Coordinates of C-alpha atoms and ligand atoms in Angstrom, one line a residue:
Chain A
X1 CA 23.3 44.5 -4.6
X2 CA 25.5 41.9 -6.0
X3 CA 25.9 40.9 -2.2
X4 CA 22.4 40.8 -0.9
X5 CA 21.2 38.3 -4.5
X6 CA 24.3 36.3 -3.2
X7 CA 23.4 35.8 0.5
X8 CA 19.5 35.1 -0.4
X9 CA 20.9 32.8 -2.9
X10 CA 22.8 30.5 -0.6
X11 CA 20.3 31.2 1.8
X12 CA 18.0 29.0 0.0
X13 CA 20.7 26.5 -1.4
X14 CA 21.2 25.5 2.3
X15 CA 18.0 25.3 3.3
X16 CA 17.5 23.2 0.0
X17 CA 20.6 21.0 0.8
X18 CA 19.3 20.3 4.3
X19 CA 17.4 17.3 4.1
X20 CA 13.8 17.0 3.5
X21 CA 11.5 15.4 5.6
X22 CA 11.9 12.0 5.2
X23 CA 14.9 11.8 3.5
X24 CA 13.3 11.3 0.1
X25 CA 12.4 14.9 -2.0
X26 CA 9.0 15.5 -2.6
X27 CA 8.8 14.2 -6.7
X28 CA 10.2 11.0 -5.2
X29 CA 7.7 10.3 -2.5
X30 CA 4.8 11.5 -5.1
X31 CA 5.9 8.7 -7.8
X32 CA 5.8 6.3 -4.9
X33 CA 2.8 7.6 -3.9
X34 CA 1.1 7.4 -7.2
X35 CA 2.7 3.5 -7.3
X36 CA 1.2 3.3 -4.0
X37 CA -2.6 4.0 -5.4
X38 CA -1.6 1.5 -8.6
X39 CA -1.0 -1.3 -6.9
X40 CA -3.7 -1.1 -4.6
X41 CA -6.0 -0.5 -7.3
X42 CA -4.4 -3.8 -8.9
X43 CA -3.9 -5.9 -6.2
X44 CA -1.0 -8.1 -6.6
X45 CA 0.4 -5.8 -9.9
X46 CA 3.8 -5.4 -9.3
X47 CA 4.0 -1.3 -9.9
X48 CA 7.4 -0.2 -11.4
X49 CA 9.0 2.4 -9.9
X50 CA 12.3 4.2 -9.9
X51 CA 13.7 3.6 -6.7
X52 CA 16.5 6.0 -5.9
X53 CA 19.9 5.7 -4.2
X54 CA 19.4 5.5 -0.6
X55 CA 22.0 5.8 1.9
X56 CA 22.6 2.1 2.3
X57 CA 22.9 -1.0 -0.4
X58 CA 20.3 -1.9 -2.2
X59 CA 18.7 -5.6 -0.6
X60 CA 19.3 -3.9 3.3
X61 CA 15.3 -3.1 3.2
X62 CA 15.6 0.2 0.6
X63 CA 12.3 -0.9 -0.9
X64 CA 10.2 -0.7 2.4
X65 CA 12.2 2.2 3.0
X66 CA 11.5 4.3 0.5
X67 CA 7.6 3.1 1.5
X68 CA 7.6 4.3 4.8
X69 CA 9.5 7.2 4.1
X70 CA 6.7 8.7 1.5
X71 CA 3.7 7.6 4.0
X72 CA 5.3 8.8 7.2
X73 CA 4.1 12.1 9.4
X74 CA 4.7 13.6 12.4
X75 CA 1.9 11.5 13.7
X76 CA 2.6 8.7 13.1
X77 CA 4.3 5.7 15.5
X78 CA 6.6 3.4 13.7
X79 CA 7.7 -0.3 14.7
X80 CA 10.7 -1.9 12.7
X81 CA 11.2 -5.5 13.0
X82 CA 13.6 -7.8 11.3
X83 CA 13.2 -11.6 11.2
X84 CA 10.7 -10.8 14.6
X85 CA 13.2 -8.9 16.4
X86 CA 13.0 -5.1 17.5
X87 CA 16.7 -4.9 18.4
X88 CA 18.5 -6.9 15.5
X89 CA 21.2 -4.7 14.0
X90 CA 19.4 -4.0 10.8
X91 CA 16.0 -3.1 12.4
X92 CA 18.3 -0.5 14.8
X93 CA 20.0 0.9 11.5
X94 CA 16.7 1.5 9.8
X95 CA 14.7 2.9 12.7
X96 CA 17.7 5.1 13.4
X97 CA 17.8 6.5 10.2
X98 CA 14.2 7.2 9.5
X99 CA 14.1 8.7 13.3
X100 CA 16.7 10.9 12.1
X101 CA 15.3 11.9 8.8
X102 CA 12.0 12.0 10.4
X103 CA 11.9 14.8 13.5
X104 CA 8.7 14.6 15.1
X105 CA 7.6 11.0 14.6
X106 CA 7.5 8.3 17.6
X107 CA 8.4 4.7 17.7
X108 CA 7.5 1.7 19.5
X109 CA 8.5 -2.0 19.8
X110 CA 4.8 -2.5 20.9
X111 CA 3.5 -3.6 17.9
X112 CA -0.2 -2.2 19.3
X113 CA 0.9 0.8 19.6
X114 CA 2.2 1.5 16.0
X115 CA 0.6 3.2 13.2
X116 CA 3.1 2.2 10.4
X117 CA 5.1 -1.0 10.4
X118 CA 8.0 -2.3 8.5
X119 CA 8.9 -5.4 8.4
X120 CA 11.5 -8.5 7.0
X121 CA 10.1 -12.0 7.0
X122 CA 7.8 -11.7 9.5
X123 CA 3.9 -10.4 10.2
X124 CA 3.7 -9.6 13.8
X125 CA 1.6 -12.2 15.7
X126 CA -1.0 -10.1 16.8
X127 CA -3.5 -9.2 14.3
X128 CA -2.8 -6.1 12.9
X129 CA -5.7 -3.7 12.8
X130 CA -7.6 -1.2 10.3
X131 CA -5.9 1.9 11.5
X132 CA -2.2 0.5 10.9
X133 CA -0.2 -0.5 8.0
X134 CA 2.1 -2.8 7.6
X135 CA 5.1 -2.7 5.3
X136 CA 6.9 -5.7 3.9
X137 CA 10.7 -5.4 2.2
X138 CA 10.7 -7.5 -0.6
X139 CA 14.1 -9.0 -2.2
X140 CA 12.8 -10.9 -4.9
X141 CA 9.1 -9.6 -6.0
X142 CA 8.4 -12.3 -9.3
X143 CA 7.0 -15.6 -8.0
X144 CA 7.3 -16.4 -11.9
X145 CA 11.1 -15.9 -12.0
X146 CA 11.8 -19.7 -11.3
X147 CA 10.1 -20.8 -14.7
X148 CA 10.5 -17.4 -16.5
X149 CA 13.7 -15.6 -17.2
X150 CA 12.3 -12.6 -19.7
X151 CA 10.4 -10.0 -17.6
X152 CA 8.7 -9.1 -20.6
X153 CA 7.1 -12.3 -20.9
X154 CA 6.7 -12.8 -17.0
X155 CA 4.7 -9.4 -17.6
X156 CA 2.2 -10.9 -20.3
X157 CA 1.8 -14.5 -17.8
X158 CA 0.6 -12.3 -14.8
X159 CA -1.5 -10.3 -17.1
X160 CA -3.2 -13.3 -18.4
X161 CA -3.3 -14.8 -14.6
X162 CA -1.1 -18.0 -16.7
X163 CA 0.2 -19.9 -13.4
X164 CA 0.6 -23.0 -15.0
X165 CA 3.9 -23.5 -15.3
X166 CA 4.3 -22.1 -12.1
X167 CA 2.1 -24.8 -10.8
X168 CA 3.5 -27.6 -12.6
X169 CA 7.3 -27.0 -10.8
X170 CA 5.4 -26.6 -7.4
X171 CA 3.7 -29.6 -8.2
X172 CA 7.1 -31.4 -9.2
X173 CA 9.0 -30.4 -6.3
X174 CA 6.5 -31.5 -3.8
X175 CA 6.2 -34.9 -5.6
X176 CA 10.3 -35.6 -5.3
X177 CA 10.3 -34.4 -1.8
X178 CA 6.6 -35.8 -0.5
X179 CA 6.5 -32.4 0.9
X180 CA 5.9 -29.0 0.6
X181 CA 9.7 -27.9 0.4
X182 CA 9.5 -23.8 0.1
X183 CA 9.8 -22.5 3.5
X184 CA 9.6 -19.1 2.5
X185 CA 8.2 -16.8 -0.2
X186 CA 5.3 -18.9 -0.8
X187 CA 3.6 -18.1 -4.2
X188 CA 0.1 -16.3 -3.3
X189 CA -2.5 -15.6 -5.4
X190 CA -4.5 -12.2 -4.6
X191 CA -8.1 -11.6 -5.3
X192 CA -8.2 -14.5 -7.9
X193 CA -5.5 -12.8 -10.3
X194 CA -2.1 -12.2 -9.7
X195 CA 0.2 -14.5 -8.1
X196 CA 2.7 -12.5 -5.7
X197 CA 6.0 -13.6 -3.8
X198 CA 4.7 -12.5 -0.7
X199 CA 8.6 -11.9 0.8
X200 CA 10.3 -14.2 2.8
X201 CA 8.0 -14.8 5.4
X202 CA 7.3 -18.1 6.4
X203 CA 4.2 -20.4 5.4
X204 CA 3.0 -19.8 8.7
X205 CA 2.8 -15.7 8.2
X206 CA 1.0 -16.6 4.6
X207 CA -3.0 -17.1 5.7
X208 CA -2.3 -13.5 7.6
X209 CA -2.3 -12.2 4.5
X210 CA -5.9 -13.0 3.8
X211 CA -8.7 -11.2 4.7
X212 CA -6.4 -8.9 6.7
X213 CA -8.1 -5.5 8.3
X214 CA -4.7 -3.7 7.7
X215 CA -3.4 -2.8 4.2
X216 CA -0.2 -4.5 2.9
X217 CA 2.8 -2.9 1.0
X218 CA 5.6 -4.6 -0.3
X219 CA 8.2 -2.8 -1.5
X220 CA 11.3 -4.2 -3.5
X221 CA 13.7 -1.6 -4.1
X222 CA 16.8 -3.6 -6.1
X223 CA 14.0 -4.6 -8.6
X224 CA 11.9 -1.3 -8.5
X225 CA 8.2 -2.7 -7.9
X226 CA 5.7 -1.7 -5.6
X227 CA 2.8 -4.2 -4.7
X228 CA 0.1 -4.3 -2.3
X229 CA -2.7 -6.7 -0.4
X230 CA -5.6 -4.6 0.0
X231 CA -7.7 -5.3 3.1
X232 CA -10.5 -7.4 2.9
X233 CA -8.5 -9.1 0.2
X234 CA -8.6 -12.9 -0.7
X235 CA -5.2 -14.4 -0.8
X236 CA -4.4 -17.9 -1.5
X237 CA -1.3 -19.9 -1.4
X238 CA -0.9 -22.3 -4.6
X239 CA -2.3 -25.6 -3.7
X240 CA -3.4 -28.7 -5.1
X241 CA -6.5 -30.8 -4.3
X242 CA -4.3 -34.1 -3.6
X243 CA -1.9 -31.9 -1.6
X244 CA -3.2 -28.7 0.5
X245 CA -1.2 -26.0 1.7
X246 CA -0.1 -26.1 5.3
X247 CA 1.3 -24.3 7.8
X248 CA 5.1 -25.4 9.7
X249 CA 4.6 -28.0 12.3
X250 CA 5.9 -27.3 15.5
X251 CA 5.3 -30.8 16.9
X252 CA 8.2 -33.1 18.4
X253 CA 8.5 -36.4 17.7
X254 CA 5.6 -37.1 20.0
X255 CA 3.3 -35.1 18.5
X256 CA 2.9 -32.6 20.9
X257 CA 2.7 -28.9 20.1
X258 CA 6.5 -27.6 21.1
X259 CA 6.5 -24.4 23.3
X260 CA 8.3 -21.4 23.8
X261 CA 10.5 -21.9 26.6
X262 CA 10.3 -18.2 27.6
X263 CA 6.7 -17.3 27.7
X264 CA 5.4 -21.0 27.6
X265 CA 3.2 -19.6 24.4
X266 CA 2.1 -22.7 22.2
X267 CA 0.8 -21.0 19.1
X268 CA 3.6 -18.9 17.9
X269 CA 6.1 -19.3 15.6
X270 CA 9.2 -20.4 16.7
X271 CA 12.9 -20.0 16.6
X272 CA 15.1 -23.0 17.1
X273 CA 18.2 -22.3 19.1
X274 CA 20.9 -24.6 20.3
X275 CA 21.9 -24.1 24.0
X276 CA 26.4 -23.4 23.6
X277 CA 26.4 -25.2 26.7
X278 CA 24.3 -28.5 27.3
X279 CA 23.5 -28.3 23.4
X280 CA 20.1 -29.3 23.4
X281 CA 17.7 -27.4 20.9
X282 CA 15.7 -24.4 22.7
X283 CA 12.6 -22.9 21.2
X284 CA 11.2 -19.0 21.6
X285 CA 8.7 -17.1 19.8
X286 CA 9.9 -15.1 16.8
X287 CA 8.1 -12.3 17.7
X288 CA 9.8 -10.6 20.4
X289 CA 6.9 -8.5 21.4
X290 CA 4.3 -11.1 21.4
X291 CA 6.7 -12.8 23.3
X292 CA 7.1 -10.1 25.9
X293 CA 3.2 -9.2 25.9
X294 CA 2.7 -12.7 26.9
X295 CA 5.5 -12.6 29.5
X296 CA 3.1 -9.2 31.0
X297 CA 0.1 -10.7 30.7
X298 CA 0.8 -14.0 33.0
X299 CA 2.1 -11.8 35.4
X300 CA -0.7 -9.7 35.5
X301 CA -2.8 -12.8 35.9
X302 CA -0.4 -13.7 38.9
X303 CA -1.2 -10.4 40.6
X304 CA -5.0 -10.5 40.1
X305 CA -4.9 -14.2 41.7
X306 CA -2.3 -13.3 44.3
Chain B
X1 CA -3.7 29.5 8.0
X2 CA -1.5 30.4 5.5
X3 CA 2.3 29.3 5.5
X4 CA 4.9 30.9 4.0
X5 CA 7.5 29.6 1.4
X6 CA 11.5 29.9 1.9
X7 CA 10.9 33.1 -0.6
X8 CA 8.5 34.4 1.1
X9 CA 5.3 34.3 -0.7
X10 CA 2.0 32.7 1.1
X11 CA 1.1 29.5 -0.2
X12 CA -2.2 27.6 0.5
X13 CA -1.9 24.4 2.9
X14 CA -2.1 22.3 -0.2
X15 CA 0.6 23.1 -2.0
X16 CA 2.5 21.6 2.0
X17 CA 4.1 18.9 2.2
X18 CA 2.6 18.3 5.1
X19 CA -0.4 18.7 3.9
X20 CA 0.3 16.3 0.8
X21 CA 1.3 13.9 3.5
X22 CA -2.0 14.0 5.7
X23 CA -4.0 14.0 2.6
X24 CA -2.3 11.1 0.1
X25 CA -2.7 8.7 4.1
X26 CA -6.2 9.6 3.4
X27 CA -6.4 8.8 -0.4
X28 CA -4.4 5.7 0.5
X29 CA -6.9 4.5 2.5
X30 CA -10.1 5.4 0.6
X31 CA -8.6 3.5 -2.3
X32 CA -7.9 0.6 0.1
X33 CA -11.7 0.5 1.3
X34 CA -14.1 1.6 -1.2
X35 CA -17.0 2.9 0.2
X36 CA -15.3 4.6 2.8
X37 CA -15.7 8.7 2.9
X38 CA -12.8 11.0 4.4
X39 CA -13.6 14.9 5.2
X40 CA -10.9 16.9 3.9
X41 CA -12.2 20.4 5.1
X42 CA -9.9 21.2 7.7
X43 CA -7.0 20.7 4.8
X44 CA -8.8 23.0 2.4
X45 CA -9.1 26.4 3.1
X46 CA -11.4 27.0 0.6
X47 CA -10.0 24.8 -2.5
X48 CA -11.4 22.7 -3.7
X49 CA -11.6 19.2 -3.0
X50 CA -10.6 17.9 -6.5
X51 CA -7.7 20.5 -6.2
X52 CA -6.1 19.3 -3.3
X53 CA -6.3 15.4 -4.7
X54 CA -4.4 17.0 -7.9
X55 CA -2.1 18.5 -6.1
X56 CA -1.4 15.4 -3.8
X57 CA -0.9 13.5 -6.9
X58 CA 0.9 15.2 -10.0
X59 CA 4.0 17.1 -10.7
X60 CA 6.0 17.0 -13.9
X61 CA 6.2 13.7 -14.5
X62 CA 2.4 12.9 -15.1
X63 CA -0.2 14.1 -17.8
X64 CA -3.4 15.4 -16.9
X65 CA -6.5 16.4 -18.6
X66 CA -9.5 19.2 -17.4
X67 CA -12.4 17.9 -19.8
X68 CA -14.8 20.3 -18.1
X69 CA -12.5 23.5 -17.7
X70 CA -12.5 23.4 -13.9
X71 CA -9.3 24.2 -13.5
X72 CA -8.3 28.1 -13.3
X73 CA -5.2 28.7 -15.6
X74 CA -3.1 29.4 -12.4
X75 CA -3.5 25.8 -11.1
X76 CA -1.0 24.7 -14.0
X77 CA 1.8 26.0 -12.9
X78 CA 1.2 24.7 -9.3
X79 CA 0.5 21.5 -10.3
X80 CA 3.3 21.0 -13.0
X81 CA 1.5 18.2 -15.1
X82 CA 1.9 18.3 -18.6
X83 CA -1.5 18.5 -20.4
X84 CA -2.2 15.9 -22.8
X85 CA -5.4 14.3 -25.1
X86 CA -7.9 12.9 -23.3
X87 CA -6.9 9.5 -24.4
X88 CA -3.1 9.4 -23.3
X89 CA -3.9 11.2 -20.1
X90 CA -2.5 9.9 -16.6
X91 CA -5.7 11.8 -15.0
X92 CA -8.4 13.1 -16.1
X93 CA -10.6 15.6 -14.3
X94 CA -14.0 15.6 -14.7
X95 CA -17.7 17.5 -14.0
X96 CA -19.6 14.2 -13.3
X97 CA -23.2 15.8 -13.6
X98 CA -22.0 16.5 -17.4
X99 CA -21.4 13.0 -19.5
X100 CA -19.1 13.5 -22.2
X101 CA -17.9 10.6 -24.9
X102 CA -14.4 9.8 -24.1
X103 CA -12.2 7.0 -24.1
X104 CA -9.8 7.0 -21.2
X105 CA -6.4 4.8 -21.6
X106 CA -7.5 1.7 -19.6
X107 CA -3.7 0.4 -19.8
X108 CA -2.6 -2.6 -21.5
X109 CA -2.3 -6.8 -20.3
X110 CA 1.5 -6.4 -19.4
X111 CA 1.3 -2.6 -17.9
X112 CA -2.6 -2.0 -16.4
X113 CA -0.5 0.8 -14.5
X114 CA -0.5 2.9 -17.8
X115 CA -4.4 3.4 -17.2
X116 CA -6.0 6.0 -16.3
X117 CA -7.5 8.0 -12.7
X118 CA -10.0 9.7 -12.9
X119 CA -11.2 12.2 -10.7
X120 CA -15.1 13.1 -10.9
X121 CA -16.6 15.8 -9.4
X122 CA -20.5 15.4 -7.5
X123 CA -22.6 17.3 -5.6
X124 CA -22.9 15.3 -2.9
X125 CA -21.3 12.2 -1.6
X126 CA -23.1 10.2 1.9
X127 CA -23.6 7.5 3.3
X128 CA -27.2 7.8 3.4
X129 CA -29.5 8.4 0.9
X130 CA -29.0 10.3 -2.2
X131 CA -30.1 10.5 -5.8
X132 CA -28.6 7.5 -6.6
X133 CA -27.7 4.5 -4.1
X134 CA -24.6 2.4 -5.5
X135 CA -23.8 -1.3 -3.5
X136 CA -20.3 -2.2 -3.3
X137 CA -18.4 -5.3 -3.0
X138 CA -14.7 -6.0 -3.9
X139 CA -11.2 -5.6 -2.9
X140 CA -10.9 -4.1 0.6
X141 CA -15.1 -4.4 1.7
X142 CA -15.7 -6.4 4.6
X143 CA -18.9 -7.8 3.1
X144 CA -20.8 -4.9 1.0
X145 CA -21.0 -1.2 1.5
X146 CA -23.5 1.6 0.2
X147 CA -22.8 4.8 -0.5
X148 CA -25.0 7.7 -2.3
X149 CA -23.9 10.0 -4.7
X150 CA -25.9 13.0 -6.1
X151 CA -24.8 14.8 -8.8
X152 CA -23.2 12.4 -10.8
X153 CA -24.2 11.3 -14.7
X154 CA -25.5 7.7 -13.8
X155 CA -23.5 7.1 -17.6
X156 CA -20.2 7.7 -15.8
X157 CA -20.9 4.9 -13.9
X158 CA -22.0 3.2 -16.3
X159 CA -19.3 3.6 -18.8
X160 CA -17.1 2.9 -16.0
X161 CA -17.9 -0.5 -15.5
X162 CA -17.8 -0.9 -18.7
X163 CA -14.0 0.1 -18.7
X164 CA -13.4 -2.4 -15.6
X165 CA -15.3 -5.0 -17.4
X166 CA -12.2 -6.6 -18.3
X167 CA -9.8 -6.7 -15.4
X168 CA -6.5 -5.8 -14.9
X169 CA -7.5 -3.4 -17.9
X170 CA -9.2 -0.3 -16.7
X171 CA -9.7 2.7 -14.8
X172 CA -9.8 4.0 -11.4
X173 CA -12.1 6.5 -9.7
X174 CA -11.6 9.5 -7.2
X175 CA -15.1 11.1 -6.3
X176 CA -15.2 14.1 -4.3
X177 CA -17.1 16.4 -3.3
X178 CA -17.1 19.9 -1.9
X179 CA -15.2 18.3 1.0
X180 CA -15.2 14.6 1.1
X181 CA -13.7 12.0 -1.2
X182 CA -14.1 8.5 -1.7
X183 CA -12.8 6.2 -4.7
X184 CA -13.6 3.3 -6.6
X185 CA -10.7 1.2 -7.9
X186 CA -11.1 -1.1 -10.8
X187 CA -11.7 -4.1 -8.7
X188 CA -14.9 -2.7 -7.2
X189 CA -18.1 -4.2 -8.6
X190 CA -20.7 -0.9 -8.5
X191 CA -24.3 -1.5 -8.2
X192 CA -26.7 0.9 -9.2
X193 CA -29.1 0.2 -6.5
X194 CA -32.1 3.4 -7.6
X195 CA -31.5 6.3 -9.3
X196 CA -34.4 8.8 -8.3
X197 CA -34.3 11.2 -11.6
X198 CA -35.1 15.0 -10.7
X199 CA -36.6 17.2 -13.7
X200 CA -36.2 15.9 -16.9
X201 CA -36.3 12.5 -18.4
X202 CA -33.7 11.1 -20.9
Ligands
ZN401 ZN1 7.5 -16.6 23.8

């Protein structure tokens, strides 16, 4: 008797202690689920959440993480990319881990080919479409954090949509600089309402972010919030009327467009490298795959002319 | 198709994970696109619709109220939510073809996440006609989208935009039907294009 309670017992502690499906337990991926709805529902509402303890230091991507790991099935076909790149060590480490936590799923680097994306400091080239989502980690998620220390009172400005401040340091910084001087994590303003930090992508990744067919998580897992950009969303950058928003230039001194010297693509955003030996400046698309789609696609043009 | 549990016991597809998975992808992205109606049939072996979205959504952390008693007292248990006053209530379950006078928590300036969802319960939701014809615009329509719903109180939807009046305050919306769901978050501007009145006048 007292042996067959035991065995059933442990029985089911094992199969408890095995992990779940993705990782996460079930109450976890339901709060973030429920976060997810919220912040959808409010777009641009940074949706506290209880992040748990994941595997790896907070600010390695945890808040995406956690993300795909509550929206993930066996169905689904995931791309990670980090700063562009497929095969960067942290976009390895993460698709590693949630292929192991996550039998049954596929993955791609083909961004057309994916379902669910997650991503640091970069939207993939390609526009994404409705059928896929795309995941941003998020370091810092208060755009308001530069001219507000108190959450609590960061809380009550977003409520009340009160950018002004906000505003007023843009303004200040682009007048001592003549220039727009944030490269990254430029302040967006969603549906007329809430002003997000939209991650550290750069300017040029910011105007995907409107109208976009795909929705947008962001997920910040040090600072336990959840936001989203719904599709068919407006989202703005900050701007002024003497001084619009623009995009990086990727001109020479010339003024003519640079290109990638790999694919020969000249409306991408690009990586500056310098060469070790002749040390002259290089330039190649960030995103590896729209790099390498391109790369296909002129060879594929060779064959049909050939 | 019924699964069984590590003791044993046959549980309806559901109470899955999986199924919770497949499902909340689906809630995820009516919410995202309002207007847009998912079939949930093949999920439900014969539960109902507003079941499954409960069971997606709560466990023991959340609060939920069943205004009109359509809950059977063995759902509680299953769903783990705490039951609570109307007015403090996470979500709120709801017979839309009865109107009731309540005041749902439409969550404050500094937390509009402490609001509540409601989920309303039609006769019939479509994309062509019905008894009453609502145009949407918004958050996550490409231009506008119509939708019909019969069955539903035309003072829900009423009252409801009178709780979104005031964004980020207010209240979102999961309709569903016998099988298919649809939602209306607080950002969605509802138009009540005709509302063809069978039987009685009010
Ligand atoms: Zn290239």
């Amino acid at each position: 008797m007292f042996n067959q309670t035991f065995s059933a017992d442990t029985q089911f502690r094992k199969a408890s202690a095995e992990y779940n499906f993705g990782f996460l337990d079930e109450y976890a991926k339901k709060e973030v689920r429920r976060s997810v709805l919220k912040a959808i529902a409010i777009p641009g509402y940074q949706v506290p959440y209880s992040s748990r303890e994941m595997p790896m230091g907070r600010g390695f991507g945890t808040g995406g993480l956690q993300l795909t790991l509550s929206l993930i099935g066996k169905k689904d076909t995931l791309k990670v990319i980090d700063q562009g790149s497929d095969d960067s060590v942290n976009a390895v480490n993460l698709r590693s881990f949630i292929e192991m936590t996550c039998p049954g799923i596929d993955t791609t680097t083909k961004v057309s080919e994916a379902t669910l994306i997650q991503s640091r400091h970069r939207i993939p080239e390609r526009e994404l479409r409705e059928d896929q989502i795309l995941v941003l980690q998020v370091p810092y998620p208060d755009a308001l954090v530069v001219v507000e220390p108190s959450e609590d009172k960061r809380k009550i400005m977003h409520g009340e949509a009160d950018y002004s401040r906000l505003l007023v340091k843009l303004y200040e910084d682009i007048v001592k600089f003549n220039e727009i001087t944030i490269s990254h994590r430029y302040p967006t303003r969603i549906n007329g309402h809430y002003v997000i930090d939209p991650s550290p992508i750069p300017r040029w990744d910011v105007p995907k972010l409107n109208n976009s067919k795909s929705l947008i998580l962001l997920g910040a897992g040090r600072e336990k919030k959840i936001y989203a950009v719904p599709p068919y969303t407006l989202a703005e950058p900050l701007e002024f009327d003497d001084i619009p928003f623009r995009v990086e230039s990727f001109n020479d001194s010339t003024g003519k467009r640079r290109t990638c010297w790999r694919c020969g693509c000249d409306h991408s955003f690009l990586d500056e490298f310098i060469d070790a030996q002749t040390g002259d400046k290089r330039y190649q698309c960030s995103d590896s795959d729209y790099c390498d789609e391109q790369i296909k696609s002129q060879v594929n043009n060779q064959e049909l002319e050939g | 198709m019924l699964k069984q549990d590590l003791l044993g016991a046959h549980i309806k597809a559901i109470w899955l994970a999986e199924t919770q998975q497949a499902l909340f992808n689906s809630l995820m992205q009516v919410m995202s696109r309002p207007g847009r109606l998912d079939n949930w049939e093949q999920w439900l072996e014969n539960s109902p619709a507003y079941l499954a979205v409960l069971a997606t959504l709560l466990d023991g952390e959340v609060s939920l109220n069943d205004v009109h008693g359509l809950l059977t007292e063995s759902d509680w248990p299953m769903l783990q939510a705490k039951k609570s006053e109307v007015e403090l209530a996470n979500y709120l379950l709801c017979d839309a073809s009865k109107m009731v006078h309540i005041q749902p928590s439409l969550g404050t300036l500094s937390s509009p996440d402490f609001s509540a969802t409601l989920i309303l319960k039609v006769a019939q939701l479509s994309v062509k006609q019905g008894s009453m014809n609502l145009k949407l615009t918004g958050p996550g329509i490409n231009g506008e989208a119509q939708v019909a719903v019969s069955g539903m109180e035309q003072a829900w939807l009423e009252n409801r935009n009178g709780w979104c009046s005031a964004f980020p305050l207010g209240i979102d919306c999961i309709l569903v039907d016998d099988t298919q769901i649809m939602a209306l978050p607080r950002t969605t501007r509802v138009e009540i294009l005709e509302a063809v009145h069978n039987g009685e006048n009010n």
